[in-house]
Coordinates of C-alpha atoms and ligand atoms in Angstrom, one line a residue:
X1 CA 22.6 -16.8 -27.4
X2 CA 20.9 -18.9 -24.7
X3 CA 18.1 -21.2 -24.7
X4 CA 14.5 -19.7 -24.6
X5 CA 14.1 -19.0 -20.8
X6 CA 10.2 -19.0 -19.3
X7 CA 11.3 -15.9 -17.2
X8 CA 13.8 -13.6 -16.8
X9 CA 13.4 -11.6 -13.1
X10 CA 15.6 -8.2 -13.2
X11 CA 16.0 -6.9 -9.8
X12 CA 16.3 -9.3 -6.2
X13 CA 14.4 -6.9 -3.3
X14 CA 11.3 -8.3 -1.9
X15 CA 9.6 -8.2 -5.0
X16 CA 12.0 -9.7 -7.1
X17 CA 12.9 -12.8 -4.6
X18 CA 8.8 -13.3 -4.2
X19 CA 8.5 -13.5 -7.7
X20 CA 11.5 -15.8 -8.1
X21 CA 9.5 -18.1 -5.8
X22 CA 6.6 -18.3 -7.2
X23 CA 7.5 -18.5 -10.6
X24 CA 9.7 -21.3 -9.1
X25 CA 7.5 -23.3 -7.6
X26 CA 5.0 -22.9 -10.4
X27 CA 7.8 -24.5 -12.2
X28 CA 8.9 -22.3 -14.8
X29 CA 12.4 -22.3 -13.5
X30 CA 13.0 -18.6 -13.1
X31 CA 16.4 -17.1 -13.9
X32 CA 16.7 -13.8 -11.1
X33 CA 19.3 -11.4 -12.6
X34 CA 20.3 -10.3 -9.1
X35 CA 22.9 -7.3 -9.5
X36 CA 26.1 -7.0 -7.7
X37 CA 24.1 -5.6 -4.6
X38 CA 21.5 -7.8 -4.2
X39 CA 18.9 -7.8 -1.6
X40 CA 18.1 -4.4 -2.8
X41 CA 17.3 -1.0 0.1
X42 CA 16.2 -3.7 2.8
X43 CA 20.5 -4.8 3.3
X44 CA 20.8 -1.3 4.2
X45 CA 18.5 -1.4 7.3
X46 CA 18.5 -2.9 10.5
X47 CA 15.7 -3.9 12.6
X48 CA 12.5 -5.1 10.3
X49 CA 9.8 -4.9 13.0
X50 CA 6.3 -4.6 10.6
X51 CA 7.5 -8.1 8.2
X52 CA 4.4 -10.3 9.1
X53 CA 5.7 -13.4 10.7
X54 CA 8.6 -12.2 12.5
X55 CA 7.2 -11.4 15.9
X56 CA 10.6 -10.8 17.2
X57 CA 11.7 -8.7 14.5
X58 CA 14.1 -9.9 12.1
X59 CA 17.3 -8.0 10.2
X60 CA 17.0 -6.3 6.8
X61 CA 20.0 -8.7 5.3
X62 CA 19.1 -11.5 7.2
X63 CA 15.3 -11.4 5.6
X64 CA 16.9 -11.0 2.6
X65 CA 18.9 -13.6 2.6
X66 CA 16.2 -16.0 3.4
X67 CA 13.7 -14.8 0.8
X68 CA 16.7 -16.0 -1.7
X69 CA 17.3 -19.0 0.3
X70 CA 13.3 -19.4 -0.4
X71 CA 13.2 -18.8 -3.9
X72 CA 16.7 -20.7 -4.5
X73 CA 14.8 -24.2 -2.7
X74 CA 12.3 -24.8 -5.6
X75 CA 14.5 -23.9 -8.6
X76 CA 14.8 -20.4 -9.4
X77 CA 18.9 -19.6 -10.9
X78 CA 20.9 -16.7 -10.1
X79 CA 23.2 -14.1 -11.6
X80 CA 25.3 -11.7 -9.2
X81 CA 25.6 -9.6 -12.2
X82 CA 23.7 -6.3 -13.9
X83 CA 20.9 -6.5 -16.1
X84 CA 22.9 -3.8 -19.0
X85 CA 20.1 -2.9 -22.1
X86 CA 16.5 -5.0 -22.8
X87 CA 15.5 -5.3 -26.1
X88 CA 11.8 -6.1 -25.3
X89 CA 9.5 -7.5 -28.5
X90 CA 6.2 -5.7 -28.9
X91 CA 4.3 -8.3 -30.2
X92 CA 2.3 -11.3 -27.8
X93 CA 4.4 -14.4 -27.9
X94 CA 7.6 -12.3 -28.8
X95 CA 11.0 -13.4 -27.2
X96 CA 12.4 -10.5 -25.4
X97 CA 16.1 -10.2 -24.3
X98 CA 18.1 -9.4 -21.2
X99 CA 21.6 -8.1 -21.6
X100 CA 23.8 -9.4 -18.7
X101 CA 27.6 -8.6 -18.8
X102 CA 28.6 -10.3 -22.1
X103 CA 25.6 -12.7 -22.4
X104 CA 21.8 -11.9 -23.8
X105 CA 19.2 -14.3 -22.2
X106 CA 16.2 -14.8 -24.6
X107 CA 12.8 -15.4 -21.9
X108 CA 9.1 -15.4 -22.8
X109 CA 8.5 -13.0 -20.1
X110 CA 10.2 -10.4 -17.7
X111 CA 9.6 -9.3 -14.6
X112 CA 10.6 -5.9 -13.8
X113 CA 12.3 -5.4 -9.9
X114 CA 14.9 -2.9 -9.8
X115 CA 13.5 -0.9 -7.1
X116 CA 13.9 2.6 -6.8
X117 CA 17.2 4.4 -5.0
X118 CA 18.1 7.4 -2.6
X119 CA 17.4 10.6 -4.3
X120 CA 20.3 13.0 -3.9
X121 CA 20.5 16.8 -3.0
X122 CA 23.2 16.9 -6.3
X123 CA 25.5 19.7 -4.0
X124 CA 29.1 19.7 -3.5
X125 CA 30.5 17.4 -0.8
X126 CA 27.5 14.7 -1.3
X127 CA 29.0 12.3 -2.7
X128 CA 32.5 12.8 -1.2
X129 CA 31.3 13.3 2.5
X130 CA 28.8 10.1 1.7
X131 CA 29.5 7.3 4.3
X132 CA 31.8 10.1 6.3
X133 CA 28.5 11.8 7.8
X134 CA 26.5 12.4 4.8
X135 CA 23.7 9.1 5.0
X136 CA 20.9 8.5 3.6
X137 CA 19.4 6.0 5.8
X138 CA 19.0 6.9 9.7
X139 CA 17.8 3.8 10.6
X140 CA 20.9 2.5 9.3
X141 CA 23.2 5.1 10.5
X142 CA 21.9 6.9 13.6
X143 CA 23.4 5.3 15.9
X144 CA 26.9 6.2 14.9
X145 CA 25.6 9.8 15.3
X146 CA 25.1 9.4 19.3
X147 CA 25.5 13.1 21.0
X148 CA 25.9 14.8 18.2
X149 CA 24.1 18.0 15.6
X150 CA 22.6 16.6 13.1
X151 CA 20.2 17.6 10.4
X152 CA 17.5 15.8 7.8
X153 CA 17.2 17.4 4.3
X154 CA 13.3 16.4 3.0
X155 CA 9.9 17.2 4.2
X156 CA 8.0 14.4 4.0
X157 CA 6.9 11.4 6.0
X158 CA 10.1 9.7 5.4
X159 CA 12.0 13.0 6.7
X160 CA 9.9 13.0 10.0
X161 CA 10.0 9.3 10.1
X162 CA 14.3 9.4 10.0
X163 CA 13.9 12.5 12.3
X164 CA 12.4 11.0 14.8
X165 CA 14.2 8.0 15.0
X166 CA 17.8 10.1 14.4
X167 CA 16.6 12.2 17.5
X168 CA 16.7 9.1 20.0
X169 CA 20.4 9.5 19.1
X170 CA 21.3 12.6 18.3
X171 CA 21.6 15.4 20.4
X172 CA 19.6 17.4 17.7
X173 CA 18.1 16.9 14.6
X174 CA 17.6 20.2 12.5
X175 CA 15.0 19.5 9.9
X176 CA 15.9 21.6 6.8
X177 CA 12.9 21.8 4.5
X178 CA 12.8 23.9 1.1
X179 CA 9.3 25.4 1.7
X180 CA 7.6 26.8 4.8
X181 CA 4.5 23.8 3.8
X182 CA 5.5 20.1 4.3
X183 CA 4.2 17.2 2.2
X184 CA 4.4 14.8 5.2
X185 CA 0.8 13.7 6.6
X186 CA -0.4 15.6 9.6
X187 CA -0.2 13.0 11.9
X188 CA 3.7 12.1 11.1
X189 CA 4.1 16.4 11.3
X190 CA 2.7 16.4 14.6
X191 CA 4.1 13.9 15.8
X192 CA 7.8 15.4 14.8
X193 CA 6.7 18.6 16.2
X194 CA 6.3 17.1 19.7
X195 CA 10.1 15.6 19.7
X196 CA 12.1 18.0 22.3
X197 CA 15.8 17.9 20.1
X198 CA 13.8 18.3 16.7
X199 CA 14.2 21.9 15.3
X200 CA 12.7 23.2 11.9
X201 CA 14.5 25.5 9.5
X202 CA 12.3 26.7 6.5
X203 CA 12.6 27.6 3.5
X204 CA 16.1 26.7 3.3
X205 CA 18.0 24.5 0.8
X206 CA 21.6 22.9 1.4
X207 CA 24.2 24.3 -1.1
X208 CA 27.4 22.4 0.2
X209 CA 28.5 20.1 2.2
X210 CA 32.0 20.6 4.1
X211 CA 34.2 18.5 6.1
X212 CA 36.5 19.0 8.9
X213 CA 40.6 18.8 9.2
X214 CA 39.4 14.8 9.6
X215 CA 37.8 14.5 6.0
X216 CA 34.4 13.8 8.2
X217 CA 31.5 16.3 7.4
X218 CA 31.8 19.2 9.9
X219 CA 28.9 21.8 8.6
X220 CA 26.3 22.5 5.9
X221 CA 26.1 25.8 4.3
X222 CA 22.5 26.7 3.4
X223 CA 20.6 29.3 1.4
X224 CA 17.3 30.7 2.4
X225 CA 14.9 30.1 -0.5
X226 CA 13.2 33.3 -0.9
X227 CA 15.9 36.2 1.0
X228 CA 19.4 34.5 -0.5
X229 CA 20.5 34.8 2.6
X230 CA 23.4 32.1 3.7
X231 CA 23.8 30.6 6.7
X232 CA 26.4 28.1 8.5
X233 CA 25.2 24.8 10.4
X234 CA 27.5 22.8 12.3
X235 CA 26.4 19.5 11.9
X236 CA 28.6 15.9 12.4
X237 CA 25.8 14.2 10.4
X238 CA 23.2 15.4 7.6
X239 CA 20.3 12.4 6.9
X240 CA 19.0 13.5 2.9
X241 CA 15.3 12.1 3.1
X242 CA 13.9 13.7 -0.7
X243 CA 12.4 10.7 -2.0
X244 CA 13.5 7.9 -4.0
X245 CA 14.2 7.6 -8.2
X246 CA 12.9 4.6 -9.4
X247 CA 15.7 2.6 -11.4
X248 CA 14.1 2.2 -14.5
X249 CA 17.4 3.5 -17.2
X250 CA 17.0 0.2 -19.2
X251 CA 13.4 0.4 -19.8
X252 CA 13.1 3.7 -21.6
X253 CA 12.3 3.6 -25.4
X254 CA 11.0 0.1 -25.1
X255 CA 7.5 0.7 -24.7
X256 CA 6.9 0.5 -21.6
X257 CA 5.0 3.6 -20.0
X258 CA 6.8 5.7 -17.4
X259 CA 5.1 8.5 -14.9
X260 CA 6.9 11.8 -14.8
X261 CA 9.5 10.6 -11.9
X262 CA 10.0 7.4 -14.0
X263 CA 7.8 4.7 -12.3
X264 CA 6.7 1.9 -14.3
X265 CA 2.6 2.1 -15.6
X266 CA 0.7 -0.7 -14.9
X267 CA -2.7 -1.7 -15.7
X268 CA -4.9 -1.0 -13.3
X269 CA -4.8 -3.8 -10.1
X270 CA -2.6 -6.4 -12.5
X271 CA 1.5 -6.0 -13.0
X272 CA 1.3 -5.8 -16.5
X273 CA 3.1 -3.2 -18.6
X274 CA 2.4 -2.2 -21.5
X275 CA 4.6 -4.7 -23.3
X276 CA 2.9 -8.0 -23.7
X277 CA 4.5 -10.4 -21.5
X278 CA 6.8 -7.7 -19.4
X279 CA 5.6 -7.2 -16.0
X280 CA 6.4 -4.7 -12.9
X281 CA 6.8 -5.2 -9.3
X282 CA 7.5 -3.4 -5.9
X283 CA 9.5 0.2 -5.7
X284 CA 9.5 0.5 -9.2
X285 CA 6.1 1.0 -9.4
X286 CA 5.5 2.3 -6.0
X287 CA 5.9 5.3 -4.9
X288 CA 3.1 5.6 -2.5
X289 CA 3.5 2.3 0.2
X290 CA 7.1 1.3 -0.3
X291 CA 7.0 -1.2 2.2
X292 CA 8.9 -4.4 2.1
X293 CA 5.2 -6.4 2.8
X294 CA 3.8 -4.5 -0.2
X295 CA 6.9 -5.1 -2.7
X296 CA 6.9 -8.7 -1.9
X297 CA 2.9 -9.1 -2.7
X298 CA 3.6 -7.0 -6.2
X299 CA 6.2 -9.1 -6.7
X300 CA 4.1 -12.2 -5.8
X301 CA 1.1 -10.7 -8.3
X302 CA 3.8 -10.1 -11.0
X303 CA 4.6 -13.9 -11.0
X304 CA 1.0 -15.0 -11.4
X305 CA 0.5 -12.8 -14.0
X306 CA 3.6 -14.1 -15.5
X307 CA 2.1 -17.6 -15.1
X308 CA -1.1 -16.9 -16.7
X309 CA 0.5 -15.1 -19.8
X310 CA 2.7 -17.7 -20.4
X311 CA -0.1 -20.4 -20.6
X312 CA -2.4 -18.2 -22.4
X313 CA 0.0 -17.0 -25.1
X314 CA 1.7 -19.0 -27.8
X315 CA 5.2 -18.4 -28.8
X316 CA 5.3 -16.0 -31.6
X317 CA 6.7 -17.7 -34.8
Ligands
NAP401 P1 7.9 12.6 -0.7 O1 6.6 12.5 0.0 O2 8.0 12.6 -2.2 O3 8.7 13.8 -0.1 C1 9.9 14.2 -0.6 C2 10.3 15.5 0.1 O4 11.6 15.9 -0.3 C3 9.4 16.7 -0.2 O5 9.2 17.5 1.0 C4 10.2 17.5 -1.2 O6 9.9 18.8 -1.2 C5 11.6 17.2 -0.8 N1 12.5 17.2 -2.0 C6 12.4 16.6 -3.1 N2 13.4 16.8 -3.9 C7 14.2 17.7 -3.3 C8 15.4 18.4 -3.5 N3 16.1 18.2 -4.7 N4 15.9 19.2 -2.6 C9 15.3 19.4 -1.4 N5 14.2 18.8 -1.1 C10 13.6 18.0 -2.0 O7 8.9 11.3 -0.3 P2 8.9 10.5 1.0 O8 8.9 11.3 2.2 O9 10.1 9.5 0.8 O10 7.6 9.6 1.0 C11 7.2 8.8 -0.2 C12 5.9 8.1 0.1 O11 6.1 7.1 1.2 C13 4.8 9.0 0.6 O12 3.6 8.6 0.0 C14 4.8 8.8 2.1 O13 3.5 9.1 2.6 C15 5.1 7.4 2.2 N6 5.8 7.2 3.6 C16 5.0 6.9 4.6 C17 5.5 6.8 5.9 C18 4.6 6.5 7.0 O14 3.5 6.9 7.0 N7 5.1 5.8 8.1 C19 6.9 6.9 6.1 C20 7.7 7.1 5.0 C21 7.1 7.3 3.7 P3 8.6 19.5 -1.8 O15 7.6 19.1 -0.8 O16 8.9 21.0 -1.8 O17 8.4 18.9 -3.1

C-alpha cells in the first residue's frame, strides 16, 4: 500500500490535466492516473479553432500534450495505466483508494475525469467495419471520405455539426435519423438543411453494417421505424453521431449519485460529489457544453475544491 497521497486525479482530458495543474501548483503534488490513451476525445481531432489563446488554431494531440507538459512543470506524477475499482470512504477525512494495475493508491481526495465515450449503434458490422469506414468522428475522418456516399446516424447538433463538416468532403451525406423530429437546435437544423449534398432519411434506424470484397464498409441496410420496411444504402463511409456514455463503471455502488445516462451529480455550481472529498470534472458530468474550454474550467473548479477540502478537513482517525 502506498503512502497517503493528497490527490488522486482519474482521467487526463482537459479536465483532468487542468486539475493536475492546479492541484500542482497549489502544491499538493497530484498523482494523474492517466490511462493507456491519455489525452482523452481531444487526440482524436484535428484542428482546435475555439481553445482561447490559440489564434491560429492549434491540434487536438498537440493541446494535449502541452496541457500535460503544463501540469507535469510544477509537480503533478503520472501513470500511463487504468484506474481498475475505487473503494471510496464515506466518512469526511476518510482515505479513499484507487486501484491501478496491481497497486492501490490511498489519497485524501479524488478527482473524477474519465470523460465520456462514442455511443454506439450496437448493430452488426460496427465494431468490425470500425476504422474501415465505420467512424465516429468526422472531423477526424472526413477527409479520407473525399468523393464519396456517406451517411451520419444521430439527430442532434453533433449529427448536423459532423454533417456539415463531412459534406465539404463527401460527395453526400445522408442523414439517417430514427424519428421524423430532431433534437438538434433550430439554428444547427437549418443550417444543415441549407447544405446542397445533405439528404435526410426519417424515421429509419441502421440494422447492419456490410463491407465490400475489400473488407471496407460498402452499404448500410436500414429499417423504417414505423412500416418495417428495409432498404439498401450504398455508402463508403457511415459517421455514428448518438451521443456520448459517460465512463463512470468504477464509480457505481460507491455513493456517488449518477443521472439516468450515468453522469456524475454534483452539488449545485461546486464539483463535489456526494462523497466527501471525491470530486467531478468535465464530460463526465457534462452532457450539455462538452467543450474542451468548459472541461478544462470544471476541471480547474474540481482542484480548488479539492484544495479547500483538504484544508478544511482533518484526516479521519
Ligand atoms: P444528443 O443531443 O443527445 O442527440 C443524440 C441523438 O442521437 C438524438 O437524435 C437521438 O435520437 C439519437 N440516438 C441516441 N441513441 C440512439 C441509438 N441507439 N440509435 C439511433 N439514434 C440514437 O447528443 P449530441 O448531438 O451529441 O449533443 C449533446 C449536447 O451537446 C447537446 O446539448 C447539444 O446541444 C450539444 N452540442 C452542441 C453543438 C453546437 O451547438 N455547436 C454541437 C454538438 C453538440 P432521439 O432524438 O430519438 O433520442
Amino acid at each position: 500500500m502506498s503512502e497517503i497521497e493528497n490527490v488522486v486525479i482519474v482521467g487526463s482530458g482537459p479536465a483532468g490535466y487542468t486539475a493536475a495543474l492546479y492541484t500542482a501548483r497549489a502544491e499538493l503534488r497530484p498523482v494523474v492516473v492517466e490511462g493507456f490513451m491519455w489525452g482523452g476525445l481531444l487526440q482524436e481531432t484535428t484542428d482546435v479553432e475555439n481553445f482561447p489563446g490559440f489564434p491560429a488554431g492549434v491540434m487536438g494531440p498537440e493541446l494535449m500534450q502541452q496541457m500535460r507538459d503544463q501540469a507535469e512543470r510544477f509537480g503533478s506524477r503520472f501513470i500511463t495505466d487504468q484506474a481498475t475499482a475505487l473503494e471510496l470512504a464515506d466518512e469526511p477525512g476518510g482515505v479513499h483508494r484507487v486501484h491501478v494495475g496491481g497497486e492501490i493508491l490511498q489519497t485524501r481526495a479524488v478527482v473524477l475525469a474519465m470523460g465520456a465515450e462514442h455511443r454506439k449503434v450496437g448493430v452488426p458490422g460496427e465494431e468490425l467495419l470500425s476504422g474501415r469506414g465505420v467512424s465516429y468522428c468526422a472531423t477526424c475522418d472526413a477527409a479520407f471520405f473525399g468523393g464519396r456516399d456517406t451517411l451520419i446516424v444521430g439527430g442532434g447538433d453533433s449529427a448536423m455539426e459532423e454533417a456539415m463538416f463531412l459534406a465539404k468532403f463527401a460527395s453526400k451525406v445522408t442523414i439517417v435519423h430514427r424519428r421524423d423530429e430532431f433534437r438538434a437546435s433550430k439554428i444547427m437544423l437549418e443550417r444543415a438543411r441549407t447544405v446542397e449534398n445533405i439528404e435526410w432519411l426519417t424515421p429509419y434506424v441502421v440494422e447492419d453494417f456490410a463491407a465490400g470484397e475489400n473488407g471496407a464498409l460498402e452499404r448500410a441496410l436500414l429499417r423504417h421505424a414505423e412500416t418495417g420496411e428495409a432498404r439498401e444504402l450504398p455508402v463508403g463511409g457511415a459517421f455514428i453521431a448518438i451521443g456520448h456514455v459517460p465512463q463512470s463503471e468504477i464509480v457505481v455502488g460507491q455513493g456517488v449519485s449518477l443521472d439516468h445516462e450515468g453522469h456524475v451529480l454534483v452539488d449545485g455550481r461546486s464539483t463535489r460529489t456526494a462523497v466527501p472529498g471525491v470530486f467531478a470534472a468535465g464530460d463526465l458530468v457534462d452532457n450539455t457544453y462538452r467543450q474542451a474550454i468548459t472541461a478544462a474550467g470544471s476541471g480547474c473548479q474540481a482542484a480548488l475544491d479539492a484544495e479547500w477540502y483538504l484544508r478544511d478537513t482533518p484526516l479521519a482517525s
